[in-house]
């Protein structure tokens, strides 16, 4: 029994000296585990005389309980101080500023493109793309603008030096060449929108040498002027968020559409304040028309079977009207104060049901 007393003192001392829960667990295994010292003594009980076994068994059980209790108590004490140490070390300074990257804004041009794509996408059109550097044929000739056509002068074209496959290269003056590429590379029906950069040699408060357009093209067997009107009236009303916005189709001319029209929306300048909606004034916002059969034929499409409509609009102009931006040049100045004021939250992606601009 003397043995047990010294074992107890040794173990209790060791428990008291354990400086962490890991050291304590090692101790527990060494004393009370399957191959532990107390467990080994318990196993030795079997070989004892009954009288001796009874006394030794009681003493061993008492020792076992005592050690287990000591370990539990030490464990709790260590746990509390370990937590306290962690809390001290892992302090968070709540006075630090928020992460700067959450302050980025979506540029009004990107926002406007996203809104246009959301509305027309809902109507079943999907996004198509074409190159910014075009050849003369895609930008002009295929669109029924022959070399000596006066429309070429109106476009103030940037020409690139040299030729490519016998064609002069240009910075595309509109997104209409994407109509040609779409029709050349697929089979009708076509339902596409093509947003992108366009270039003309012009610079003032309402013109920039680089600007953005969105092109629309719908070609199918039964497509007619009623589809064109329905699509664009619905688009204007959804984009400007005015359910009964007056929309007017005014006869016009484009070489690649026949008949052609320009679309005006109602507005008022009453009391020196400009507002979109009912009023006594009109504002031109886009060009459109039925695809000229010559253009369909230039792309190898049977114009006796297929008809289509097309439209094109300037993104900067739409953004300026909707968001009250008065000088087009500010779009490209990268002024952070301007971006914070006119920009949009990256997390609010425009959708027709969820809202276009929140
Ligand atoms: N491409 C024309 C422009 O830039 C717009 C347009 C596109 C008109 C499609 C009719 C059809 O002015």
Coordinates of C-alpha atoms and ligand atoms in Angstrom, one line a residue:
X1 CA 0.0 0.0 0.0
X2 CA 3.0 2.2 0.6
X3 CA 3.6 1.9 -3.1
X4 CA 0.1 3.2 -3.9
X5 CA 0.7 6.3 -1.7
X6 CA 3.9 7.2 -3.5
X7 CA 2.3 6.6 -6.9
X8 CA -0.6 8.8 -5.9
X9 CA 1.8 11.6 -4.8
X10 CA 3.7 11.3 -8.0
X11 CA 0.7 11.4 -10.2
X12 CA -1.0 14.3 -8.4
X13 CA 2.2 16.3 -8.6
X14 CA 2.5 15.5 -12.3
X15 CA -1.2 16.6 -12.9
X16 CA -0.5 19.9 -11.0
X17 CA 2.6 20.5 -13.1
X18 CA 0.9 19.7 -16.5
X19 CA 1.1 23.0 -18.4
X20 CA -1.4 22.3 -21.2
X21 CA -4.3 20.1 -22.2
X22 CA -2.0 18.0 -24.4
X23 CA 0.4 17.2 -21.6
X24 CA -2.6 16.4 -19.4
X25 CA -4.0 14.0 -21.9
X26 CA -0.6 12.2 -22.1
X27 CA -0.6 11.8 -18.4
X28 CA -4.1 10.4 -18.4
X29 CA -3.2 7.8 -20.9
X30 CA -0.1 6.8 -19.0
X31 CA -2.0 6.4 -15.7
X32 CA -5.5 5.3 -16.7
X33 CA -5.3 4.2 -20.3
X34 CA -5.5 0.6 -21.4
X35 CA -1.8 0.1 -20.8
X36 CA -1.6 2.7 -18.0
X37 CA 0.1 2.2 -14.7
X38 CA -3.1 2.0 -12.6
X39 CA -4.8 -0.2 -15.1
X40 CA -1.8 -2.6 -14.9
X41 CA -2.1 -2.7 -11.1
X42 CA -5.8 -3.5 -11.5
X43 CA -5.0 -6.4 -13.8
X44 CA -2.7 -7.8 -11.0
X45 CA -5.7 -8.2 -8.7
X46 CA -6.6 -11.5 -10.3
X47 CA -3.6 -13.3 -8.9
X48 CA -4.2 -12.2 -5.2
X49 CA -5.8 -14.0 -2.3
X50 CA -9.5 -13.0 -1.8
X51 CA -8.9 -11.0 1.4
X52 CA -5.9 -9.2 0.0
X53 CA -7.7 -8.6 -3.3
X54 CA -10.6 -6.9 -1.6
X55 CA -8.5 -4.4 0.3
X56 CA -6.2 -3.7 -2.7
X57 CA -9.2 -3.4 -5.1
X58 CA -10.8 -0.8 -2.9
X59 CA -7.6 1.2 -2.6
X60 CA -6.9 1.0 -6.3
X61 CA -10.4 2.1 -7.2
X62 CA -10.1 5.0 -4.8
X63 CA -6.8 6.0 -6.3
X64 CA -8.3 5.7 -9.9
X65 CA -11.2 8.0 -9.0
X66 CA -8.9 10.5 -7.2
X67 CA -6.5 10.7 -10.2
X68 CA -9.4 11.0 -12.7
X69 CA -11.0 13.8 -10.6
X70 CA -7.6 15.6 -10.4
X71 CA -7.2 15.4 -14.1
X72 CA -10.7 16.8 -14.7
X73 CA -10.2 19.7 -12.4
X74 CA -6.8 20.5 -13.9
X75 CA -8.3 20.2 -17.4
X76 CA -11.0 22.8 -16.6
X77 CA -8.5 25.2 -15.1
X78 CA -6.2 24.9 -18.1
X79 CA -9.1 25.2 -20.5
X80 CA -10.1 28.5 -19.0
X81 CA -6.6 30.0 -19.1
X82 CA -6.0 28.8 -22.6
X83 CA -9.2 30.5 -23.8
X84 CA -8.2 33.6 -22.0
X85 CA -4.8 33.6 -23.7
X86 CA -6.4 33.1 -27.1
X87 CA -8.8 35.9 -26.6
X88 CA -6.0 38.2 -25.7
X89 CA -3.9 37.2 -28.7
X90 CA -6.8 37.2 -31.3
X91 CA -8.1 40.7 -30.6
X92 CA -9.9 42.4 -33.5
X93 CA -9.6 46.2 -33.8
X94 CA -13.1 47.2 -34.8
X95 CA -12.0 50.8 -35.3
X96 CA -10.0 49.8 -38.5
X97 CA -11.6 51.1 -41.8
X98 CA -13.5 48.6 -44.0
X99 CA -11.8 46.8 -46.9
X100 CA -11.1 49.4 -49.7
X101 CA -12.0 47.0 -52.5
X102 CA -15.7 47.0 -51.6
X103 CA -15.8 50.7 -52.7
X104 CA -15.4 49.9 -56.4
X105 CA -18.2 51.2 -58.7
X106 CA -19.6 50.0 -62.0
X107 CA -19.1 52.6 -64.7
X108 CA -22.3 54.1 -66.1
X109 CA -21.4 52.8 -69.6
X110 CA -21.1 49.2 -68.4
X111 CA -24.3 49.7 -66.3
X112 CA -26.2 50.9 -69.4
X113 CA -24.9 48.1 -71.6
X114 CA -26.0 45.6 -68.8
X115 CA -29.4 47.2 -68.6
X116 CA -29.9 47.1 -72.4
X117 CA -28.7 43.4 -72.5
X118 CA -31.1 42.5 -69.6
X119 CA -34.1 44.0 -71.4
X120 CA -33.4 42.6 -74.9
X121 CA -32.1 39.3 -73.4
X122 CA -35.5 38.9 -71.8
X123 CA -37.1 39.3 -75.2
X124 CA -35.0 36.3 -76.5
X125 CA -32.0 38.1 -78.1
X126 CA -28.5 36.9 -77.3
X127 CA -25.2 38.8 -77.3
X128 CA -22.9 38.7 -80.4
X129 CA -19.5 40.2 -80.9
X130 CA -17.3 41.4 -83.8
X131 CA -13.8 43.0 -84.1
X132 CA -13.1 46.7 -83.5
X133 CA -10.8 46.7 -86.5
X134 CA -12.9 45.9 -89.6
X135 CA -12.4 45.6 -93.3
X136 CA -14.1 48.0 -95.6
X137 CA -16.4 45.3 -96.9
X138 CA -18.0 44.4 -93.6
X139 CA -18.2 48.0 -92.3
X140 CA -19.5 49.5 -95.6
X141 CA -19.9 47.5 -98.8
X142 CA -21.9 44.5 -97.4
X143 CA -24.2 47.0 -95.7
X144 CA -25.1 48.5 -99.1
X145 CA -22.8 51.5 -98.7
X146 CA -20.8 51.4 -102.0
X147 CA -17.4 53.2 -102.4
X148 CA -18.7 56.4 -103.8
X149 CA -21.7 56.6 -101.4
X150 CA -22.1 59.9 -99.5
X151 CA -22.8 58.0 -96.3
X152 CA -19.1 57.2 -96.2
X153 CA -18.2 60.8 -95.7
X154 CA -20.7 61.2 -92.9
X155 CA -19.0 58.5 -90.9
X156 CA -15.7 60.4 -90.4
X157 CA -13.9 57.1 -90.7
X158 CA -10.5 56.3 -89.2
X159 CA -8.6 54.4 -91.9
X160 CA -5.6 52.1 -91.0
X161 CA -2.5 52.1 -93.1
X162 CA -2.1 49.3 -95.7
X163 CA -4.5 46.7 -96.9
X164 CA -5.6 43.2 -95.7
X165 CA -6.8 40.7 -98.4
X166 CA -7.2 43.6 -100.8
X167 CA -9.5 45.5 -98.4
X168 CA -8.8 48.8 -96.6
X169 CA -9.0 48.3 -92.8
X170 CA -11.0 50.7 -90.6
X171 CA -11.9 51.3 -87.0
X172 CA -15.5 50.2 -87.2
X173 CA -17.7 53.3 -87.5
X174 CA -20.8 51.5 -86.1
X175 CA -21.7 48.1 -84.7
X176 CA -23.7 47.2 -87.9
X177 CA -20.8 45.0 -89.4
X178 CA -21.7 42.6 -86.6
X179 CA -25.0 42.0 -88.4
X180 CA -23.0 40.9 -91.5
X181 CA -20.7 38.6 -89.5
X182 CA -23.6 37.0 -87.6
X183 CA -25.5 36.3 -90.9
X184 CA -22.4 35.0 -92.7
X185 CA -21.5 32.7 -89.9
X186 CA -24.8 31.0 -89.1
X187 CA -28.2 29.9 -90.4
X188 CA -31.4 31.9 -89.9
X189 CA -33.3 32.6 -87.7
X190 CA -31.1 35.2 -86.0
X191 CA -31.9 37.1 -82.8
X192 CA -28.8 39.0 -81.6
X193 CA -27.6 42.2 -79.9
X194 CA -24.1 43.4 -80.3
X195 CA -22.8 45.9 -77.8
X196 CA -19.3 47.4 -78.4
X197 CA -16.9 50.2 -79.1
X198 CA -17.2 52.3 -82.2
X199 CA -15.0 55.0 -83.7
X200 CA -15.5 58.3 -85.6
X201 CA -13.2 61.3 -86.0
X202 CA -15.3 63.7 -84.0
X203 CA -14.8 65.4 -80.6
X204 CA -17.0 67.9 -78.6
X205 CA -19.4 67.9 -75.6
X206 CA -21.6 65.3 -77.3
X207 CA -19.1 63.4 -79.5
X208 CA -16.1 61.3 -78.7
X209 CA -13.7 59.6 -81.2
X210 CA -14.4 56.4 -79.3
X211 CA -18.0 55.7 -78.2
X212 CA -20.3 52.7 -77.7
X213 CA -23.3 51.4 -79.6
X214 CA -25.7 48.4 -79.3
X215 CA -26.8 46.8 -82.5
X216 CA -29.9 44.6 -82.7
X217 CA -30.8 42.1 -85.5
X218 CA -33.8 39.8 -85.8
X219 CA -34.2 37.7 -89.0
X220 CA -36.9 35.1 -89.5
X221 CA -39.5 34.0 -92.1
X222 CA -42.4 36.0 -90.8
X223 CA -40.6 39.0 -89.3
X224 CA -42.3 42.4 -90.0
X225 CA -42.5 46.0 -89.1
X226 CA -44.9 45.3 -86.3
X227 CA -42.3 43.2 -84.6
X228 CA -39.8 46.0 -84.9
X229 CA -42.2 48.5 -83.4
X230 CA -43.3 46.3 -80.6
X231 CA -39.7 45.4 -79.6
X232 CA -38.4 49.0 -79.6
X233 CA -41.5 50.6 -77.9
X234 CA -41.2 47.9 -75.2
X235 CA -37.5 48.5 -74.9
X236 CA -37.8 52.3 -74.5
X237 CA -40.5 52.0 -71.9
X238 CA -38.5 49.4 -69.9
X239 CA -35.2 51.2 -70.2
X240 CA -36.5 54.7 -69.1
X241 CA -38.9 53.1 -66.6
X242 CA -41.9 55.0 -67.9
X243 CA -44.9 52.6 -68.6
X244 CA -46.7 55.0 -71.0
X245 CA -43.7 56.7 -72.5
X246 CA -44.7 58.2 -75.9
X247 CA -42.6 56.6 -78.7
X248 CA -42.7 57.9 -82.3
X249 CA -41.3 56.3 -85.5
X250 CA -40.1 59.0 -88.0
X251 CA -39.2 58.0 -91.6
X252 CA -35.5 58.2 -92.2
X253 CA -32.8 56.8 -94.4
X254 CA -30.1 54.2 -93.9
X255 CA -28.5 52.3 -96.9
X256 CA -28.8 49.0 -95.0
X257 CA -32.5 49.2 -94.0
X258 CA -35.6 49.7 -96.1
X259 CA -37.9 51.2 -94.9
X260 CA -35.8 53.1 -92.3
X261 CA -36.9 55.1 -89.3
X262 CA -35.6 57.1 -86.4
X263 CA -37.2 56.6 -83.0
X264 CA -38.1 59.6 -80.8
X265 CA -39.3 59.5 -77.2
X266 CA -41.5 62.1 -75.5
X267 CA -40.0 64.7 -73.3
X268 CA -40.6 68.1 -71.8
X269 CA -38.3 71.1 -71.2
X270 CA -41.0 73.0 -69.2
X271 CA -39.7 75.5 -66.7
X272 CA -36.1 75.0 -67.9
X273 CA -36.1 71.5 -66.6
X274 CA -35.6 68.5 -68.9
X275 CA -37.7 65.4 -68.2
X276 CA -38.4 62.2 -70.2
X277 CA -42.1 61.3 -70.5
X278 CA -45.3 63.1 -71.6
X279 CA -44.6 66.5 -72.9
X280 CA -44.6 68.8 -75.9
X281 CA -41.2 67.8 -77.2
X282 CA -39.5 64.8 -78.9
X283 CA -36.0 63.5 -78.5
X284 CA -34.2 61.2 -81.1
X285 CA -32.7 58.1 -79.5
X286 CA -32.0 55.4 -82.1
X287 CA -32.1 54.3 -85.8
X288 CA -33.8 51.3 -87.1
X289 CA -35.5 49.7 -90.1
X290 CA -36.3 46.5 -92.0
X291 CA -33.1 44.8 -93.2
X292 CA -32.5 45.8 -96.8
X293 CA -32.9 42.6 -99.0
X294 CA -29.6 43.5 -100.7
X295 CA -27.9 43.1 -97.3
X296 CA -29.5 39.7 -96.8
X297 CA -28.3 38.6 -100.2
X298 CA -24.8 40.0 -99.6
X299 CA -24.7 37.5 -96.7
X300 CA -26.1 34.6 -98.8
X301 CA -29.5 34.6 -97.2
X302 CA -32.6 34.1 -99.4
X303 CA -34.5 37.4 -99.2
X304 CA -37.6 35.9 -100.8
X305 CA -37.9 33.6 -97.7
X306 CA -36.4 35.7 -94.9
X307 CA -37.0 39.2 -93.6
X308 CA -35.6 41.0 -90.6
X309 CA -35.3 44.2 -88.7
X310 CA -32.3 45.9 -87.2
X311 CA -31.6 48.8 -84.9
X312 CA -28.6 50.7 -83.5
X313 CA -28.3 53.1 -80.6
X314 CA -25.6 55.1 -78.9
X315 CA -24.9 53.9 -75.3
X316 CA -23.4 57.2 -74.1
X317 CA -26.5 59.1 -75.3
X318 CA -28.8 56.6 -73.5
X319 CA -26.7 56.9 -70.3
X320 CA -26.6 60.7 -70.4
X321 CA -30.4 61.0 -70.8
X322 CA -31.2 58.4 -68.1
X323 CA -28.7 59.5 -65.5
X324 CA -28.5 63.2 -66.2
X325 CA -24.9 63.4 -67.3
X326 CA -24.4 66.5 -69.4
X327 CA -20.9 66.2 -70.9
X328 CA -19.9 63.1 -72.8
X329 CA -16.2 63.7 -72.2
X330 CA -16.6 63.0 -68.5
X331 CA -17.2 59.3 -69.2
X332 CA -13.5 58.8 -70.1
X333 CA -11.8 61.1 -67.6
X334 CA -11.5 58.4 -64.9
X335 CA -12.2 61.0 -62.2
X336 CA -12.8 59.0 -59.0
X337 CA -15.2 61.6 -57.5
X338 CA -17.3 61.4 -60.7
X339 CA -17.2 57.6 -60.7
X340 CA -18.3 57.5 -57.0
X341 CA -21.2 59.8 -57.8
X342 CA -22.4 58.3 -61.1
X343 CA -21.2 54.7 -60.6
X344 CA -23.3 51.7 -59.5
X345 CA -22.9 48.9 -57.0
X346 CA -21.1 45.9 -58.3
X347 CA -23.6 43.6 -56.4
X348 CA -26.8 44.9 -58.0
X349 CA -26.7 43.2 -61.5
X350 CA -29.6 44.7 -63.6
X351 CA -32.5 42.4 -64.4
X352 CA -36.0 43.1 -65.7
X353 CA -37.7 41.4 -62.7
X354 CA -35.2 42.4 -60.0
X355 CA -34.9 46.0 -61.1
X356 CA -32.6 47.7 -63.7
X357 CA -30.8 50.2 -61.5
X358 CA -31.0 50.2 -57.7
Ligands
LIG1 N1 -25.6 52.0 -87.9 C1 -26.5 53.1 -87.7 C2 -25.7 54.3 -87.2 O1 -24.6 54.1 -86.7 C3 -27.7 52.8 -86.8 C4 -28.6 51.7 -87.4 C5 -28.4 50.4 -87.1 C6 -29.7 52.1 -88.2 C7 -29.3 49.4 -87.6 C8 -30.5 51.1 -88.7 C9 -30.3 49.8 -88.4 O2 -26.2 55.4 -87.2

